[in-house]
Coordinates of C-alpha atoms in Angstrom, one line a residue:
Chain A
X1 CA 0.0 0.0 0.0
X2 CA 2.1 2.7 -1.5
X3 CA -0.5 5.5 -0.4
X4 CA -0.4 4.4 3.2
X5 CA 3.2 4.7 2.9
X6 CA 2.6 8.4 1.6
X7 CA 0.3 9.5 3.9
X8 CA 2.7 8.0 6.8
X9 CA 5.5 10.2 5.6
X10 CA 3.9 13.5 5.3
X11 CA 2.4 12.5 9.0
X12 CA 5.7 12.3 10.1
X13 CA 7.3 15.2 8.0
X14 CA 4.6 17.6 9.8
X15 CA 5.4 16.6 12.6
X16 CA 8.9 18.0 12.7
X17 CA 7.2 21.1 12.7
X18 CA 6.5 21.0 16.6
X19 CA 7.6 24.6 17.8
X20 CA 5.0 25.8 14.7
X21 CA 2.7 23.0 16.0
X22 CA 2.8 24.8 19.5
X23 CA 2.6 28.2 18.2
X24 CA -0.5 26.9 16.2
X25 CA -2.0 25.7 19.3
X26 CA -1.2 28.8 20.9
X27 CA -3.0 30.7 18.3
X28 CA -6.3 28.6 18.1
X29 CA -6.3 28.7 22.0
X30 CA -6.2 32.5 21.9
X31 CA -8.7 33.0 19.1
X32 CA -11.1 30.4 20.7
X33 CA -11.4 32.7 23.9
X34 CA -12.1 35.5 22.2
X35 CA -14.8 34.3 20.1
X36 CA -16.0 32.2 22.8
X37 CA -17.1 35.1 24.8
X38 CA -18.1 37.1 21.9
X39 CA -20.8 33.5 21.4
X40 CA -21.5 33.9 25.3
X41 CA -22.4 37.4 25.1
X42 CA -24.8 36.8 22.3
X43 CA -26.5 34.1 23.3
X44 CA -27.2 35.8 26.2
X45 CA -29.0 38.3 24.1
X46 CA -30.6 35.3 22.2
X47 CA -31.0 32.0 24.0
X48 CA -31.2 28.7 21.8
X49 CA -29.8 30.9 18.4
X50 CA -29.9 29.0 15.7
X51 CA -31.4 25.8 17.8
X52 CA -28.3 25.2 20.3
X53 CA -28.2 26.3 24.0
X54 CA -25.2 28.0 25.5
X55 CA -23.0 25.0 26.3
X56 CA -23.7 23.6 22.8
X57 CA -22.6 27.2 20.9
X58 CA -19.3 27.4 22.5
X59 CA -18.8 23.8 21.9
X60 CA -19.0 25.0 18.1
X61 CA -16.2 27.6 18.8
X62 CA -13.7 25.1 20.1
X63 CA -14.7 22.5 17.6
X64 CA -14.2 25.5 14.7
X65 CA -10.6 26.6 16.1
X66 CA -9.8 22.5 16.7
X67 CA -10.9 21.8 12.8
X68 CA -9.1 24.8 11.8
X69 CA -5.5 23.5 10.4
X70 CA -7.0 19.7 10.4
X71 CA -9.6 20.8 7.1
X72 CA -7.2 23.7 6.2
X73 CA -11.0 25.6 6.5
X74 CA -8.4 29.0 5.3
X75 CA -7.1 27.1 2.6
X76 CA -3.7 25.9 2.0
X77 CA -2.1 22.2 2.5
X78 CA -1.4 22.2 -1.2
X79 CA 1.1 24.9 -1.9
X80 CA 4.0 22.4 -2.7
X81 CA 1.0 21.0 -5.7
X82 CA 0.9 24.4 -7.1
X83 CA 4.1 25.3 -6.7
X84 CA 5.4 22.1 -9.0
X85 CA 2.4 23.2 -11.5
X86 CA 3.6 26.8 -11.6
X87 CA 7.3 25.5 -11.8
X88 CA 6.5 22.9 -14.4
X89 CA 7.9 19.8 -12.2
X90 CA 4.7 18.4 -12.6
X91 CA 5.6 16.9 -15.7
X92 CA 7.9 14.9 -13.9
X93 CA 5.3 13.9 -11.3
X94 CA 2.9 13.3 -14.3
X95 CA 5.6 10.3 -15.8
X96 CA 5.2 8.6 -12.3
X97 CA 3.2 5.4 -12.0
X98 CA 1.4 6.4 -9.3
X99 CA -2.2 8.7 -9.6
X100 CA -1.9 12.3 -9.0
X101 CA -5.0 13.3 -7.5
X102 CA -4.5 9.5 -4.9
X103 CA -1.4 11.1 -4.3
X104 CA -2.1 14.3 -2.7
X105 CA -5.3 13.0 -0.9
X106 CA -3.0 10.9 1.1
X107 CA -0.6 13.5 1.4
X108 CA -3.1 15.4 2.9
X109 CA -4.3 12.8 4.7
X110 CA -1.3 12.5 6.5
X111 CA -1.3 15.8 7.1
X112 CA -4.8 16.3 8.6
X113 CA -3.9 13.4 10.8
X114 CA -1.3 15.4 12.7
X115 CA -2.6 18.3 13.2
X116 CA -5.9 16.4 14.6
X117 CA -3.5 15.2 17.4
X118 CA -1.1 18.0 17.2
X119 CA -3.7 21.2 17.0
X120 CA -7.0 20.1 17.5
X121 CA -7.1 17.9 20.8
X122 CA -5.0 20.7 22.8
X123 CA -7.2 24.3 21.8
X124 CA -10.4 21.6 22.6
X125 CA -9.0 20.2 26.0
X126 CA -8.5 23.7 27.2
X127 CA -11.9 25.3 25.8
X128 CA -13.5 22.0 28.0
X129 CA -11.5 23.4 30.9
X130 CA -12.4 26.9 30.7
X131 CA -15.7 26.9 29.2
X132 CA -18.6 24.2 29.9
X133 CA -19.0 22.4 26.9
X134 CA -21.9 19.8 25.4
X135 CA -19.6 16.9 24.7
X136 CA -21.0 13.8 24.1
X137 CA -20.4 10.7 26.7
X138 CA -20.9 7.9 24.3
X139 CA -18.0 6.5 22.7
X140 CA -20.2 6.2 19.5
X141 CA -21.0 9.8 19.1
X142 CA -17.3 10.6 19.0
X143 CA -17.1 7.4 17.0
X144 CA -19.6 9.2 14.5
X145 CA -17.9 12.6 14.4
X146 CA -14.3 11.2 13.7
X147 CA -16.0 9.3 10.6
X148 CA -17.5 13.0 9.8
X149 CA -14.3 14.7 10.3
X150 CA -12.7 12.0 8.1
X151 CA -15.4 13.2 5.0
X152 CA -15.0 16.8 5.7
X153 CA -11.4 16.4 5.3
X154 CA -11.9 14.7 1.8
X155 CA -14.3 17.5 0.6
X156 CA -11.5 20.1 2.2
X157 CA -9.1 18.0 -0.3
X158 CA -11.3 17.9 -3.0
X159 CA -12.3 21.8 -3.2
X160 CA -8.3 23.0 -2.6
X161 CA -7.3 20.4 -5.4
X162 CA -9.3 22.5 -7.9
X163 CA -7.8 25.1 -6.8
X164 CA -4.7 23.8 -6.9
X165 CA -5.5 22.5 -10.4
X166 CA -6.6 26.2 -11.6
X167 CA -2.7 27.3 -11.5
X168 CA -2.2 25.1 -15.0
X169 CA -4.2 27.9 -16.7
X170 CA -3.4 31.2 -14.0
X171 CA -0.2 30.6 -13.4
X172 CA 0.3 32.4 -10.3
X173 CA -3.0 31.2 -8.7
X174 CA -2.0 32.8 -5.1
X175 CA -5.6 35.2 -5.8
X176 CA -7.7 32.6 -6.2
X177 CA -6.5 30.6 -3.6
X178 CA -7.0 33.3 -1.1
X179 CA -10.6 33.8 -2.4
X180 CA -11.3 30.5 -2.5
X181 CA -10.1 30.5 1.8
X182 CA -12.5 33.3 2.1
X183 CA -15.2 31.2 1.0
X184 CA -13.9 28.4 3.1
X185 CA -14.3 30.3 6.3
X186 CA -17.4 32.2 5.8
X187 CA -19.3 29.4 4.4
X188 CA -18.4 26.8 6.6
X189 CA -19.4 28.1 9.4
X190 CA -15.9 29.2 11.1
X191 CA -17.0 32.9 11.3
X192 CA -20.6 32.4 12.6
X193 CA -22.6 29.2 12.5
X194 CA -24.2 28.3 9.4
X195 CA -27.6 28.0 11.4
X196 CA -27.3 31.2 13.0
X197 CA -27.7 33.0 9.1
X198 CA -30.5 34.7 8.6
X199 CA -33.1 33.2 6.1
X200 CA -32.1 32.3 2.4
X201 CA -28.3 32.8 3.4
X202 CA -28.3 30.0 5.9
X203 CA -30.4 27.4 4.3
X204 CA -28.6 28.1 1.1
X205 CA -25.2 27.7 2.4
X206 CA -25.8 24.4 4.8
X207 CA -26.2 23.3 1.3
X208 CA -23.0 24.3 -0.3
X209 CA -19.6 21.7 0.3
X210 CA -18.0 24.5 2.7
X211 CA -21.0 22.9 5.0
X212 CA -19.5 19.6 5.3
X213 CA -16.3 20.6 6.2
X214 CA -17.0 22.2 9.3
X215 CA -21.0 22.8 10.4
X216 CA -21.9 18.9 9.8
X217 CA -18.7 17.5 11.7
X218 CA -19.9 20.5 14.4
X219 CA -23.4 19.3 14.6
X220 CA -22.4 15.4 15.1
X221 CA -20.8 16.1 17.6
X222 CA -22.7 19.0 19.6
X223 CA -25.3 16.2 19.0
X224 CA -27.3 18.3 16.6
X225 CA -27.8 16.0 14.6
X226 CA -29.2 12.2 16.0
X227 CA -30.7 9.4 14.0
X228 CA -32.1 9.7 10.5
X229 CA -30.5 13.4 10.6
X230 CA -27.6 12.1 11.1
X231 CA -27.0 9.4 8.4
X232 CA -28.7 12.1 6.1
X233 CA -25.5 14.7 7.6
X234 CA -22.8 11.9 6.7
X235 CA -24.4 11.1 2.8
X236 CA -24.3 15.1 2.4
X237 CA -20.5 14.9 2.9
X238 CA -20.5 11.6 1.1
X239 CA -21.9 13.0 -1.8
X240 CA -19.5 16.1 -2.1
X241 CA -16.7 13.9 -1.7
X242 CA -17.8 11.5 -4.3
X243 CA -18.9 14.7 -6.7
X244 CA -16.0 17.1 -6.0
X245 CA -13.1 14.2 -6.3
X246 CA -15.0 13.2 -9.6
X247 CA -14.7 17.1 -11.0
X248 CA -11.2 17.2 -9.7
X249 CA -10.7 13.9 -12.3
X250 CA -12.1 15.8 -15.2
X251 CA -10.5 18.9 -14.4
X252 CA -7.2 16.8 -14.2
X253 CA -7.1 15.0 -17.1
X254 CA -7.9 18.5 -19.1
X255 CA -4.9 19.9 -17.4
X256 CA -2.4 17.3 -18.4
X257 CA -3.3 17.1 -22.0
X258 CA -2.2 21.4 -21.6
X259 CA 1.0 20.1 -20.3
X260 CA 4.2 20.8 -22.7
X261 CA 7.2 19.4 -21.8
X262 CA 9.7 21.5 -23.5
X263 CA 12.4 19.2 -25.7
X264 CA 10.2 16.1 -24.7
Chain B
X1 CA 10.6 47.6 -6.0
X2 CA 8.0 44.8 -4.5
X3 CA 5.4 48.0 -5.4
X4 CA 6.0 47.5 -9.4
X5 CA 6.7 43.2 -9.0
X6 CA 3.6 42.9 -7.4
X7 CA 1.9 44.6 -10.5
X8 CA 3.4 42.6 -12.6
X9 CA 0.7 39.5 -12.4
X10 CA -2.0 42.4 -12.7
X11 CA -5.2 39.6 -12.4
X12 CA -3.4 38.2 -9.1
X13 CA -3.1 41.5 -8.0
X14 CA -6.1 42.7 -8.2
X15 CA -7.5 39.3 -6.4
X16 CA -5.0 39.5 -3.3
X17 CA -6.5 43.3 -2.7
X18 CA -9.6 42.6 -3.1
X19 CA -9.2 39.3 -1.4
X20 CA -7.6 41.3 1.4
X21 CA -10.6 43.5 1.6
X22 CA -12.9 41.0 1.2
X23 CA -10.7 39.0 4.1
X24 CA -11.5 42.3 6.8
X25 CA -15.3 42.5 5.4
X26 CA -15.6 39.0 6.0
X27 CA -15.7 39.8 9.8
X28 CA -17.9 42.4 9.5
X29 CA -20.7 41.0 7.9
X30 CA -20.6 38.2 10.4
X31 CA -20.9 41.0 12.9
X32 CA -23.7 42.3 10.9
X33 CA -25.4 38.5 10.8
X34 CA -25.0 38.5 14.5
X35 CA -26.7 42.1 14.5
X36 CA -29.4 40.6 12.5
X37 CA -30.4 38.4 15.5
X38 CA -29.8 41.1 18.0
X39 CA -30.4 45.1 18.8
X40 CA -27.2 45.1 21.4
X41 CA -23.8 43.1 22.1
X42 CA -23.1 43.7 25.7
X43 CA -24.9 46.8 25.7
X44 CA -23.3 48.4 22.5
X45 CA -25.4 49.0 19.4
X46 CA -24.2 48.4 16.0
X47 CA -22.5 52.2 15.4
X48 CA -20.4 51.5 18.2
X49 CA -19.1 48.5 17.5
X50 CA -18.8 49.5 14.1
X51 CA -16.4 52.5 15.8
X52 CA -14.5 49.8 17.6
X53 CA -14.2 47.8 14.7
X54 CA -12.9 50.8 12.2
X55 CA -10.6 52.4 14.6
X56 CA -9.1 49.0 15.7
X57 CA -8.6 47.7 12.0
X58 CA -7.3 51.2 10.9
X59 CA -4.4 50.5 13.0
X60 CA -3.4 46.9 12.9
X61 CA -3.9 48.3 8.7
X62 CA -1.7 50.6 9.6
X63 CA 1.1 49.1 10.9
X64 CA 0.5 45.8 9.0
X65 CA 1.4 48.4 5.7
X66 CA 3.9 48.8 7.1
X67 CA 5.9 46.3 9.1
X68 CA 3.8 43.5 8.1
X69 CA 6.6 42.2 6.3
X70 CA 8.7 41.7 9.5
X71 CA 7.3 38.2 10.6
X72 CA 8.9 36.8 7.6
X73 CA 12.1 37.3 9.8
X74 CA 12.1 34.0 11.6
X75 CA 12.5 32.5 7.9
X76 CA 15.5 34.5 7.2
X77 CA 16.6 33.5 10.3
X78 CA 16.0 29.8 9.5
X79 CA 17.9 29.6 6.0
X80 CA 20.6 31.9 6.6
X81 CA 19.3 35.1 4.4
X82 CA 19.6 37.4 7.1
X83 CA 23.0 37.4 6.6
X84 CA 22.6 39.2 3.6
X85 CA 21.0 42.1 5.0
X86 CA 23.8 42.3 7.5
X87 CA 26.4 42.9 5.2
X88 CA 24.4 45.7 3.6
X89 CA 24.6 49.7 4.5
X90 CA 21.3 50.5 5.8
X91 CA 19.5 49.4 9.0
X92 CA 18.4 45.8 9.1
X93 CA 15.0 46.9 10.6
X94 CA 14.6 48.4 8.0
X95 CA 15.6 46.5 5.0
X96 CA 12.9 43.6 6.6
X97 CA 10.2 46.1 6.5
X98 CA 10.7 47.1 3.4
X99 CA 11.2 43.5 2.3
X100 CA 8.0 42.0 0.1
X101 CA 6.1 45.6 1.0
X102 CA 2.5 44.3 0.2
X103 CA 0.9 47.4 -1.2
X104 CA -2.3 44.7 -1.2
X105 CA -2.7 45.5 2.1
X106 CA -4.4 48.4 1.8
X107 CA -7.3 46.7 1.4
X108 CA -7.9 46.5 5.2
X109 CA -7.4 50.0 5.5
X110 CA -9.9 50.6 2.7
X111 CA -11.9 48.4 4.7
X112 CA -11.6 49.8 8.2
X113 CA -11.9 53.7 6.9
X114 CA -15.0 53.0 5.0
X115 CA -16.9 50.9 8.5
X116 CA -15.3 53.6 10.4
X117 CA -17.0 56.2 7.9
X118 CA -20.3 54.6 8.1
X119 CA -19.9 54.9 12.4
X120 CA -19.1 58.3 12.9
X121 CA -22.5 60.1 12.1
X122 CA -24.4 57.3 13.7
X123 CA -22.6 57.1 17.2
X124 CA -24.2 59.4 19.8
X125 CA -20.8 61.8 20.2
X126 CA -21.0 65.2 21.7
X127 CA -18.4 66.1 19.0
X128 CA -16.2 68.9 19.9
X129 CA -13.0 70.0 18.1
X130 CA -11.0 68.0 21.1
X131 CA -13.1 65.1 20.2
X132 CA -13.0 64.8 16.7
X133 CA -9.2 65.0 17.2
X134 CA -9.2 62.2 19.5
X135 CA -10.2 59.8 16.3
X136 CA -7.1 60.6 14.4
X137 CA -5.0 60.6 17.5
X138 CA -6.3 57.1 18.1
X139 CA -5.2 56.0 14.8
X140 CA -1.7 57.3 15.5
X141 CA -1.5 55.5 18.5
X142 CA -2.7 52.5 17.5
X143 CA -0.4 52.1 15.1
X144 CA 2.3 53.0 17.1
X145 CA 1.2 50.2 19.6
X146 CA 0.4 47.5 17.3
X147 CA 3.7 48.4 15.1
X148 CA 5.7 47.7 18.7
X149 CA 3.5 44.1 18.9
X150 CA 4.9 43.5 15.6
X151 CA 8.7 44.5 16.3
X152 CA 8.7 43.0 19.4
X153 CA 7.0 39.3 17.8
X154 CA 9.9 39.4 15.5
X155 CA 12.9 39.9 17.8
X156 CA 11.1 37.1 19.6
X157 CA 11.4 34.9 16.4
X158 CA 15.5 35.4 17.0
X159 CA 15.0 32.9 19.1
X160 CA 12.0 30.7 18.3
X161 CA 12.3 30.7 14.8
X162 CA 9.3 29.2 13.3
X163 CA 7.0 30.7 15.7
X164 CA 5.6 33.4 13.9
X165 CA 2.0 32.3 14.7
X166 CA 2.5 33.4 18.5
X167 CA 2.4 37.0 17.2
X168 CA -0.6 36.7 14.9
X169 CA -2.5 35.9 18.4
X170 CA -1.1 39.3 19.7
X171 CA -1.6 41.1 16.1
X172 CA -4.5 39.7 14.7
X173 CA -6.4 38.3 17.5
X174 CA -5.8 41.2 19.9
X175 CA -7.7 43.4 16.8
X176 CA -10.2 40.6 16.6
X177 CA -10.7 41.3 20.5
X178 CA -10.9 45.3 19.9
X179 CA -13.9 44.9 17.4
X180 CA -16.1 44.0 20.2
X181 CA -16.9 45.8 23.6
X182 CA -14.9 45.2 26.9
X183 CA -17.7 44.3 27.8
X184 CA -18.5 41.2 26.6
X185 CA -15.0 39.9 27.6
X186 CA -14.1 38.7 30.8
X187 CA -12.3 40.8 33.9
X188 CA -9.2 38.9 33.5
X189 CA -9.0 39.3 30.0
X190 CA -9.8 43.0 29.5
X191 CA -7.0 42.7 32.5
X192 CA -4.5 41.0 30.4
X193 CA -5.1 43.7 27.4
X194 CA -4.8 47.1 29.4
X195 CA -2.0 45.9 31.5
X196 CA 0.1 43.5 30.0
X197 CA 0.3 43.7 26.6
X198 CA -1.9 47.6 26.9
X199 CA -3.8 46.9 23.7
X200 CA -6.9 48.6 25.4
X201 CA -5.2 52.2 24.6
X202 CA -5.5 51.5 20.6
X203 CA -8.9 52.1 20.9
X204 CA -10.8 50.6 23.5
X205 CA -10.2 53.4 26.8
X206 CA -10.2 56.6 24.1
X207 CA -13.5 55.6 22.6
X208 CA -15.2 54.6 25.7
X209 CA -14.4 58.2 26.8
X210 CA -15.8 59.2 23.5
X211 CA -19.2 57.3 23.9
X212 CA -19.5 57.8 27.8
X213 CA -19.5 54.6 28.7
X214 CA -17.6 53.8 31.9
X215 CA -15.0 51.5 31.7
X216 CA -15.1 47.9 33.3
X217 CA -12.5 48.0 35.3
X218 CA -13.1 50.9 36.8
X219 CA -9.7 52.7 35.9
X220 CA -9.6 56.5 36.7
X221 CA -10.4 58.9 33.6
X222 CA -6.9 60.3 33.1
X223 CA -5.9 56.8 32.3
X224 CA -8.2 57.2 29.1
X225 CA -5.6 59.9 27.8
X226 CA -2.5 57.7 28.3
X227 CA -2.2 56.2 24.9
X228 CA 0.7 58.6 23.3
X229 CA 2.4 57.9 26.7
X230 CA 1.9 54.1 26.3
X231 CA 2.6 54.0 22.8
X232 CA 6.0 55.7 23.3
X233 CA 6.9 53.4 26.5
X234 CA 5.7 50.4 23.7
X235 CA 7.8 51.7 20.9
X236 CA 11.0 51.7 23.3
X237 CA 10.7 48.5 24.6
X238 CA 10.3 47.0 21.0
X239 CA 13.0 49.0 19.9
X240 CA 15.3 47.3 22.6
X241 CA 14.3 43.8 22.0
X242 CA 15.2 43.8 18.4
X243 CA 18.6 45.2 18.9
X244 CA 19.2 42.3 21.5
X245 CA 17.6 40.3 19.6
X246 CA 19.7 41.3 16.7
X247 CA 23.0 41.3 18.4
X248 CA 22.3 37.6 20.0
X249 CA 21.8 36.3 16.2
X250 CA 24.6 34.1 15.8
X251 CA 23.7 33.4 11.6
X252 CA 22.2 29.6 10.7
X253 CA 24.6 26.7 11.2
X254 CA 25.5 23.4 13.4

């Protein structure tokens, strides 16, 4: 298993990184207070906001700041990809017998897999200290939201490999990757919960894949979402993985018949 | 030089500014969302934490223009580059500010001067000439105080060199902790910003003063004036880390 073996060494290669680990951790522990109290002080205004009680909206800020750098929700995770596509040592990667897009989903496997133990299970213990939080008590619940995390880090994948893709034709694709973060953080619930939008906005964005990157993993486990809900939660992600990897095919396979190899 | 390079891609360009000012508006219309819900956010209305939010952003903008570049030091530091800025004939300080100058970045500003813009006739102000030159005064001095958070996170990064995050929490999250009233934080907290690292004097303490809102911790009024002399006391202290900073760099190696 060659993509095992992949995702094992970018594991391992993030975690060299540990005094940036720490000062990651640092960062999402900061930025969870602040927003946690901005939460407290308007659901005080507004008890049960967007259907969750107190306990159950700060809950969503520590599981936002803990998801943060595991589903790269700003983007980013791919910048070695577009790099070799802006450099043109894709070609190189293209002649390889391995698949490109199988490639960098276990890369970033690997990577989402560290930071889950390196940046998200330290900014969450602490929120649990200082805040009271809505965690669930059965194993099977956290069972259900480590399967959800799983699928919102594919559709995570799947969106930034577009991205990544769109440098073939931009060349410098540093705009639309930042765009395309923007998107990631406003529609996936990071700056305000998706069910806390007014209206059209929210019920049109729990339907867009930014959704199932952050707000459905959120809701499994804040135990918003029980029973039918929740199987109909995990074949949303499902879905956008399946549809989004699928696009990212096409979208490849245009791309490398672009590709020139000069004196090949 | 960075000025005409980052023209050069002009589509990229125009993406990263507008991305930049999209980034900043981002916040605010989640603000505005929360507003939607709500008349009042521990007891401020929308104008006023629209003030907080413009005169806060305005200065992290500010001094982002213009030392934002600096937190790419503990790279430098890391493969050896700084060493090429020694040997040169101009400060060092200021060869890394100057280094990648983002002229992108004025999208925040944009950002911050147009909510501030939209605040200032609808906040209840008694405006006098002394208090419409409190506003600009503000802006100085949050600069001033935000550019020593930024100095004195990068003399850190001497030493820990790929921790550059630890001073986004200071730069970015202490502006992410000025849009919104003292109120809403906790004692400690609001603590930690007026007397540790004094972040309340960018905008917090002078605009409370403006609106007449007493302060939560209860801090005598003169204290409200203090920012110049804070700023200054700010500025020094960064000034002195970097140099020891600098002179403790010993280049990259075994």
């Amino acid at each position: 298993m060659w993509y095992a073996a992949v995702a094992a060494g970018s594991f391992r290669r993030y975690a060299t990184y540990q005094m940036a680990t720490v000062a990651g951790v640092f960062t999402n522990t900061v930025f969870g207070f602040i927003v946690a109290f901005t939460y407290l002080a308007l659901w005080h205004e507004r008890p049960h906001l967007g259907g969750y009680d107190q306990a159950q909206a700060l809950t969503f800020v520590w599981t936002g700041q803990a998801l943060l750098a595991v589903a790269a929700l700003m983007g980013g995770g791919l910048d070695e990809l577009q790099e070799r596509i802006r450099s043109g040592d894709i070609a190189v990667d293209l002649y390889r017998p391995a698949d490109l897009q199988l490639w960098w989903l276990s890369v970033d496997l690997g990577r989402a897999g560290l930071q889950l133990l390196g940046r998200g299970v330290a900014p969450m213990a602490v929120g649990a200290l200082a805040f009271p939080l809505a965690l669930p008590r059965d194993p099977l619940t956290w069972g259900c939201f480590l399967l959800s995390v799983l699928c919102g880090v594919v559709v995570s994948f799947a969106l930034r490999y577009l991205v990544a893709l769109a440098s073939f034709w931009l060349l410098d694709g540093s705009g639309l990757s930042l765009i395309s973060g923007l998107a990631g953080m406003f529609f996936s619930g990071m700056l305000l919960p998706l069910r806390v939008f007014p209206g059209g906005l929210g019920e049109v964005a729990q339907l867009l894949p930014w959704a199932a990157v952050l707000q459905t993993p959120a809701d499994v486990l804040v135990g918003a979402l029980r029973g039918g809900a929740l199987v109909r939660g995990l074949v949303f992600q499902v879905a956008w993985a399946v549809g989004l990897l699928a696009l990212g095919r096409l979208v490849q396979s245009a791309a490398t018949r672009k590709v020139v190899v000069h004196g090949g | 030089m960075w000025v005409r390079s980052s023209l050069a891609y002009r589509t990229s360009f125009v993406m990263m500014a507008f991305g930049n000012f999209a980034a900043n508006a981002l916040d605010f219309v989640a603000i505005m969302l929360m507003f939607s819900r709500i008349d009042a956010l521990g007891g401020f209305s929308l104008p006023e934490v629209a003030f907080l939010y413009g005169t806060s952003g305005v200065a992290l903008g500010l001094a982002d223009l213009l030392l934002g570049s600096i937190e790419g030091l503990g790279r430098r530091v890391r493969d050896g580059t700084l060493d090429t800025l020694l040997l040169r004939p101009a400060p060092v300080f200021a060869q890394i500010a100057a280094d990648r100058f983002a002229l992108r970045r004025l999208g925040r500003i944009t950002q911050a001067l147009l909510v501030l813009g939209w605040s200032l006739p609808r906040i209840e102000v008694d405006w006098t000439v002394g208090r419409v030159l409190m506003v600009p005064l503000m802006a100085v001095c949050g600069t001033a105080i935000f550019a020593a958070v930024f100095t004195a996170g990068a003399a850190f990064q001497f030493w820990a060199q790929d921790a550059a995050e630890v001073q986004n929490s200071f730069t970015y999250g202490g502006n992410a902790m000025l849009q919104y009233p003292p109120t809403v934080f906790a004692k400690e907290l609001v603590r930690g910003v007026t007397f540790l690292v004094p972040l309340a004097f960018v905008n917090w303490l002078p605009a409370l003063r403006l609106l007449g809102r007493p302060d939560p911790l209860g801090l005598p009024g003169w204290v409200d004036f203090l920012g110049p002399v804070v700023a200054a006391l700010m500025c020094t202290g960064a000034g002195l880390a970097w140099r020891l900073g600098l002179r403790s760099y010993r280049s990259t190696g075994s």
